[in-house]
Amino acid sequence: MSGGGIYKLISRSVRCSGLSAVTLAIILISACAPPLGDSEADLALEDIAAGYADSRLKAQTPVPLRQSVRYRANGRRYQGDLYRSPEAVHAGIVLVPGVVPAGKNDPRLVALAYTLARLRFAVLVPDLVGLRHLKVRRSDVREVADAFAYLLSRPELVPGGRAGIAGFSYGAGPVLLAGLEPDIREQVRFILALGGYYDLYSIVSYFTTGYYRDEATGDWRYLAPRSYAAWVFGLSNADLLERPEDRSRLRTYLDELAEADSGDEPLPPKGVAPDAEALLALLGNRDPARVPAFIARLSPSMRAELEGLNPAAHDLAALQGEVILLHGRSDNIIPYTESVALARSLRPGQVELFLIEGFAHVDVQLKRRDIPQLLGVMQRLLDQRE
């Protein structure tokens, strides 16, 4: 991938898309809210807010160890990073990166992994190559499940079998679906999904048209979406086009679209094959009522990928562990109503949903009244160690 359009879009959106729905929101805590208290949850949030700077948690705990690991699971080879405290581990967690070029090495993700390690989690961050290349595939589900299987294979990292998975933004879909994989679903104690989604078709409708369904009335609501999601969706599906020349032309068009100013968009390429034409038609549609018909015109391979990454197309009743959800009401990459719908799809008592007023998926304006919610999320996560 190259071109000014990509780098312009990355600088605007990618750096704030995958993980930052929570991390960047918390970073402003110290600037806009009273000092936090002395509980472990308070110290954890303060440490996340501090990033690599000093904090009370850092002063009270040894520096965690970070090591590269190569592992095998179900006959497949992987690599990733393992974080752990020099002191005793209390639980394990697989931390799945968002769709960001730096992947497991994203500085914000690394800082969060260190915080969790200070809290006595053994943190495995797998190197998901597809997500690093801004491609989301149904095979990511199995890669996440294999990372969890490897974590389970090391009892010293999951004492008492206490282990879970956390995912951010578009990475939360594979995390949820990994929790359904038959070989691990009985062992997944908890799932943490931050800024995630339930119905991938609804997400496609939102980032192409800007419309989403009101959680109470079902009426259409409009919130101008970030272009990043549509760009990644088009780029990811470009590889599934049959003709190489159509793949190249679509990538060029997406780069030009990312670079163009509002009202000066390039014309989509002409003379492409039917599969490329169907994808371009979906990306160019602005009527939410027509989205299902446009999706139905996509190639079988594209529809298969969508189904494989769509929690709404699966029976989530098979999830065994506790589910913790956090979402911002102003999220303009994935509407908060997706987490509401996901919570409603799960068993009563299995899920806890935290909605925050003060941040979108990118833009942060944290409100003081959000602090109890953030502390609630952190406490629920800390409880998983017991």
GROMACS .gro file of C-alpha atoms in nm, residues 3-239:
model
  237
    3GLY     CA    1   0.007   0.691  -0.178
    4GLY     CA    2  -0.068   1.013   0.001
    5GLY     CA    3  -0.432   0.916   0.045
    6ILE     CA    4  -0.347   0.619   0.264
    7TYR     CA    5  -0.109   0.811   0.485
    8LYS     CA    6  -0.346   1.104   0.511
    9LEU     CA    7  -0.626   0.874   0.618
   10ILE     CA    8  -0.406   0.679   0.857
   11SER     CA    9  -0.290   0.998   1.027
   12ARG     CA   10  -0.651   1.106   1.063
   13SER     CA   11  -0.816   0.783   1.168
   14VAL     CA   12  -0.614   0.462   1.191
   15ARG     CA   13  -0.410   0.577   1.485
   16CYS     CA   14  -0.733   0.630   1.676
   17SER     CA   15  -0.948   0.348   1.548
   18GLY     CA   16  -0.876   0.008   1.688
   19LEU     CA   17  -0.769   0.032   2.048
   20SER     CA   18  -0.825   0.396   2.128
   21ALA     CA   19  -1.200   0.384   2.186
   22VAL     CA   20  -1.112   0.327   2.551
   23THR     CA   21  -0.747   0.415   2.589
   24LEU     CA   22  -0.764   0.766   2.448
   25ALA     CA   23  -1.078   0.839   2.644
   26ILE     CA   24  -0.908   0.749   2.969
   27ILE     CA   25  -0.600   0.954   2.886
   28LEU     CA   26  -0.793   1.273   2.958
   29ILE     CA   27  -0.909   1.163   3.303
   30SER     CA   28  -0.646   1.355   3.494
   31ALA     CA   29  -0.716   1.672   3.293
   32CYS     CA   30  -1.092   1.683   3.332
   33ALA     CA   31  -1.181   1.502   3.652
   34PRO     CA   32  -1.093   1.509   4.022
   35PRO     CA   33  -0.803   1.289   4.137
   36LEU     CA   34  -0.886   0.921   4.144
   37GLY     CA   35  -0.906   0.730   4.470
   38ASP     CA   36  -0.689   0.456   4.612
   39SER     CA   37  -0.869   0.142   4.498
   40GLU     CA   38  -0.697  -0.094   4.259
   41ALA     CA   39  -0.941   0.006   3.985
   42ASP     CA   40  -0.854   0.373   4.046
   43LEU     CA   41  -0.483   0.298   4.023
   44ALA     CA   42  -0.536   0.097   3.705
   45LEU     CA   43  -0.723   0.378   3.528
   46GLU     CA   44  -0.467   0.629   3.641
   47ASP     CA   45  -0.188   0.412   3.501
   48ILE     CA   46  -0.364   0.377   3.166
   49ALA     CA   47  -0.410   0.753   3.160
   50ALA     CA   48  -0.040   0.801   3.233
   51GLY     CA   49   0.072   0.579   2.946
   52TYR     CA   50   0.449   0.553   2.976
   53ALA     CA   51   0.472   0.829   3.239
   54ASP     CA   52   0.495   0.774   3.613
   55SER     CA   53   0.193   0.662   3.812
   56ARG     CA   54   0.113   0.527   4.155
   57LEU     CA   55   0.065   0.177   4.015
   58LYS     CA   56   0.408   0.188   3.851
   59ALA     CA   57   0.561   0.303   4.178
   60GLN     CA   58   0.404   0.013   4.367
   61THR     CA   59   0.472  -0.273   4.124
   62PRO     CA   60   0.777  -0.422   3.952
   63VAL     CA   61   0.833  -0.363   3.582
   64PRO     CA   62   0.657  -0.640   3.384
   65LEU     CA   63   0.851  -0.867   3.154
   66ARG     CA   64   0.780  -0.860   2.781
   67GLN     CA   65   0.900  -1.146   2.564
   68SER     CA   66   0.843  -1.262   2.209
   69VAL     CA   67   0.689  -1.608   2.187
   70ARG     CA   68   0.647  -1.854   1.906
   71TYR     CA   69   0.377  -2.109   1.955
   72ARG     CA   70   0.185  -2.386   1.783
   73ALA     CA   71  -0.186  -2.450   1.815
   74ASN     CA   72  -0.385  -2.709   1.622
   75GLY     CA   73  -0.092  -2.765   1.390
   76ARG     CA   74  -0.050  -2.396   1.301
   77ARG     CA   75   0.245  -2.172   1.385
   78TYR     CA   76   0.210  -1.827   1.533
   79GLN     CA   77   0.403  -1.560   1.714
   80GLY     CA   78   0.317  -1.284   1.957
   81ASP     CA   79   0.423  -1.100   2.270
   82LEU     CA   80   0.374  -1.219   2.626
   83TYR     CA   81   0.363  -0.973   2.916
   84ARG     CA   82   0.374  -1.082   3.279
   85SER     CA   83   0.469  -0.953   3.620
   86PRO     CA   84   0.778  -1.095   3.794
   87GLU     CA   85   0.535  -1.163   4.075
   88ALA     CA   86   0.267  -1.431   4.074
   89VAL     CA   87   0.016  -1.431   3.787
   90HIS     CA   88  -0.351  -1.432   3.885
   91ALA     CA   89  -0.522  -1.474   3.545
   92GLY     CA   90  -0.454  -1.478   3.172
   93ILE     CA   91  -0.593  -1.266   2.891
   94VAL     CA   92  -0.553  -1.264   2.514
   95LEU     CA   93  -0.544  -0.901   2.401
   96VAL     CA   94  -0.644  -0.871   2.035
   97PRO     CA   95  -0.517  -0.563   1.847
   98GLY     CA   96  -0.750  -0.349   1.644
   99VAL     CA   97  -0.717  -0.293   1.270
  100VAL     CA   98  -0.400  -0.084   1.288
  101PRO     CA   99  -0.075  -0.111   1.088
  102ALA     CA  100   0.143  -0.142   1.397
  103GLY     CA  101  -0.055  -0.440   1.523
  104LYS     CA  102   0.085  -0.584   1.844
  105ASN     CA  103   0.348  -0.309   1.854
  106ASP     CA  104   0.104  -0.018   1.861
  107PRO     CA  105   0.237   0.200   2.146
  108ARG     CA  106  -0.106   0.237   2.305
  109LEU     CA  107  -0.164  -0.137   2.301
  110VAL     CA  108   0.180  -0.200   2.449
  111ALA     CA  109   0.112   0.049   2.730
  112LEU     CA  110  -0.222  -0.118   2.807
  113ALA     CA  111  -0.061  -0.464   2.809
  114TYR     CA  112   0.197  -0.340   3.060
  115THR     CA  113  -0.081  -0.203   3.283
  116LEU     CA  114  -0.265  -0.535   3.277
  117ALA     CA  115   0.058  -0.719   3.355
  118ARG     CA  116   0.112  -0.492   3.656
  119LEU     CA  117  -0.234  -0.605   3.769
  120ARG     CA  118  -0.110  -0.967   3.761
  121PHE     CA  119  -0.260  -1.068   3.429
  122ALA     CA  120  -0.050  -1.274   3.192
  123VAL     CA  121  -0.117  -1.089   2.865
  124LEU     CA  122  -0.074  -1.258   2.528
  125VAL     CA  123  -0.091  -1.023   2.230
  126PRO     CA  124  -0.093  -1.234   1.911
  127ASP     CA  125   0.055  -1.105   1.589
  128LEU     CA  126  -0.251  -1.108   1.363
  129VAL     CA  127  -0.094  -1.040   1.026
  130GLY     CA  128  -0.424  -0.972   0.850
  131LEU     CA  129  -0.524  -0.698   1.092
  132ARG     CA  130  -0.180  -0.538   1.053
  133HIS     CA  131  -0.245  -0.524   0.679
  134LEU     CA  132  -0.590  -0.372   0.746
  135LYS     CA  133  -0.771  -0.687   0.637
  136VAL     CA  134  -1.038  -0.851   0.849
  137ARG     CA  135  -1.103  -1.216   0.763
  138ARG     CA  136  -1.311  -1.497   0.910
  139SER     CA  137  -0.983  -1.686   0.959
  140ASP     CA  138  -0.903  -1.428   1.231
  141VAL     CA  139  -1.158  -1.606   1.450
  142ARG     CA  140  -0.952  -1.924   1.448
  143GLU     CA  141  -0.628  -1.733   1.505
  144VAL     CA  142  -0.774  -1.573   1.817
  145ALA     CA  143  -0.901  -1.911   1.939
  146ASP     CA  144  -0.558  -2.065   1.879
  147ALA     CA  145  -0.392  -1.787   2.081
  148PHE     CA  146  -0.630  -1.863   2.367
  149ALA     CA  147  -0.560  -2.237   2.334
  150TYR     CA  148  -0.188  -2.167   2.365
  151LEU     CA  149  -0.244  -1.955   2.675
  152LEU     CA  150  -0.444  -2.241   2.829
  153SER     CA  151  -0.161  -2.483   2.752
  154ARG     CA  152   0.057  -2.298   3.005
  155PRO     CA  153  -0.109  -2.351   3.345
  156GLU     CA  154   0.128  -2.108   3.516
  157LEU     CA  155  -0.029  -1.830   3.307
  158VAL     CA  156  -0.391  -1.924   3.379
  159PRO     CA  157  -0.404  -2.034   3.745
  160GLY     CA  158  -0.731  -2.209   3.817
  161GLY     CA  159  -0.816  -2.181   3.449
  162ARG     CA  160  -0.890  -1.809   3.486
  163ALA     CA  161  -0.855  -1.673   3.134
  164GLY     CA  162  -1.041  -1.455   2.886
  165ILE     CA  163  -1.017  -1.254   2.566
  166ALA     CA  164  -1.041  -0.881   2.498
  167GLY     CA  165  -1.098  -0.709   2.164
  168PHE     CA  166  -1.137  -0.355   2.036
  169SER     CA  167  -1.355  -0.211   1.761
  170TYR     CA  168  -1.359  -0.442   1.457
  171GLY     CA  169  -1.133  -0.680   1.647
  172ALA     CA  170  -1.416  -0.744   1.893
  173GLY     CA  171  -1.611  -0.948   1.636
  174PRO     CA  172  -1.346  -1.220   1.599
  175VAL     CA  173  -1.308  -1.221   1.979
  176LEU     CA  174  -1.678  -1.294   2.035
  177LEU     CA  175  -1.684  -1.561   1.767
  178ALA     CA  176  -1.364  -1.719   1.896
  179GLY     CA  177  -1.550  -1.768   2.222
  180LEU     CA  178  -1.789  -2.000   2.033
  181GLU     CA  179  -1.516  -2.230   1.899
  182PRO     CA  180  -1.591  -2.579   2.039
  183ASP     CA  181  -1.237  -2.650   2.157
  184ILE     CA  182  -1.215  -2.344   2.385
  185ARG     CA  183  -1.565  -2.216   2.461
  186GLU     CA  184  -1.595  -2.405   2.792
  187GLN     CA  185  -1.270  -2.246   2.912
  188VAL     CA  186  -1.334  -1.881   2.816
  189ARG     CA  187  -1.419  -1.726   3.153
  190PHE     CA  188  -1.475  -1.372   3.024
  191ILE     CA  189  -1.488  -1.158   2.710
  192LEU     CA  190  -1.421  -0.785   2.708
  193ALA     CA  191  -1.548  -0.602   2.397
  194LEU     CA  192  -1.475  -0.231   2.365
  195GLY     CA  193  -1.648  -0.034   2.091
  196GLY     CA  194  -1.748  -0.361   1.923
  197TYR     CA  195  -2.035  -0.471   1.702
  198TYR     CA  196  -2.320  -0.722   1.685
  199ASP     CA  197  -2.461  -0.711   1.329
  200LEU     CA  198  -2.195  -0.660   1.063
  201TYR     CA  199  -2.459  -0.581   0.802
  202SER     CA  200  -2.579  -0.292   1.018
  203ILE     CA  201  -2.220  -0.171   1.040
  204VAL     CA  202  -2.184  -0.180   0.661
  205SER     CA  203  -2.508   0.015   0.636
  206TYR     CA  204  -2.380   0.276   0.880
  207PHE     CA  205  -2.038   0.343   0.734
  208THR     CA  206  -2.173   0.365   0.379
  209THR     CA  207  -2.482   0.578   0.452
  210GLY     CA  208  -2.440   0.725   0.801
  211TYR     CA  209  -2.770   0.581   0.922
  212TYR     CA  210  -2.830   0.345   1.214
  213ARG     CA  211  -3.139   0.225   1.397
  214ASP     CA  212  -3.253   0.395   1.717
  215GLU     CA  213  -3.225   0.148   2.005
  216ALA     CA  214  -3.576   0.222   2.137
  217THR     CA  215  -3.792   0.306   1.836
  218GLY     CA  216  -3.609   0.137   1.549
  219ASP     CA  217  -3.625   0.462   1.351
  220TRP     CA  218  -3.331   0.569   1.137
  221ARG     CA  219  -3.085   0.807   1.302
  222TYR     CA  220  -2.802   0.988   1.123
  223LEU     CA  221  -2.449   1.044   1.251
  224ALA     CA  222  -2.180   1.140   1.001
  225PRO     CA  223  -1.946   0.838   0.989
  226ARG     CA  224  -1.568   0.835   0.968
  227SER     CA  225  -1.440   0.741   0.624
  228TYR     CA  226  -1.184   0.504   0.773
  229ALA     CA  227  -1.426   0.212   0.807
  230ALA     CA  228  -1.544   0.228   0.446
  231TRP     CA  229  -1.184   0.259   0.328
  232VAL     CA  230  -1.075  -0.052   0.522
  233PHE     CA  231  -1.381  -0.246   0.407
  234GLY     CA  232  -1.314  -0.166   0.042
  235LEU     CA  233  -0.942  -0.230   0.074
  236SER     CA  234  -0.997  -0.563   0.249
  237ASN     CA  235  -1.244  -0.684  -0.009
  238ALA     CA  236  -1.028  -0.570  -0.301
  239ASP     CA  237  -0.819  -0.883  -0.253
   0.00000   0.00000   0.00000
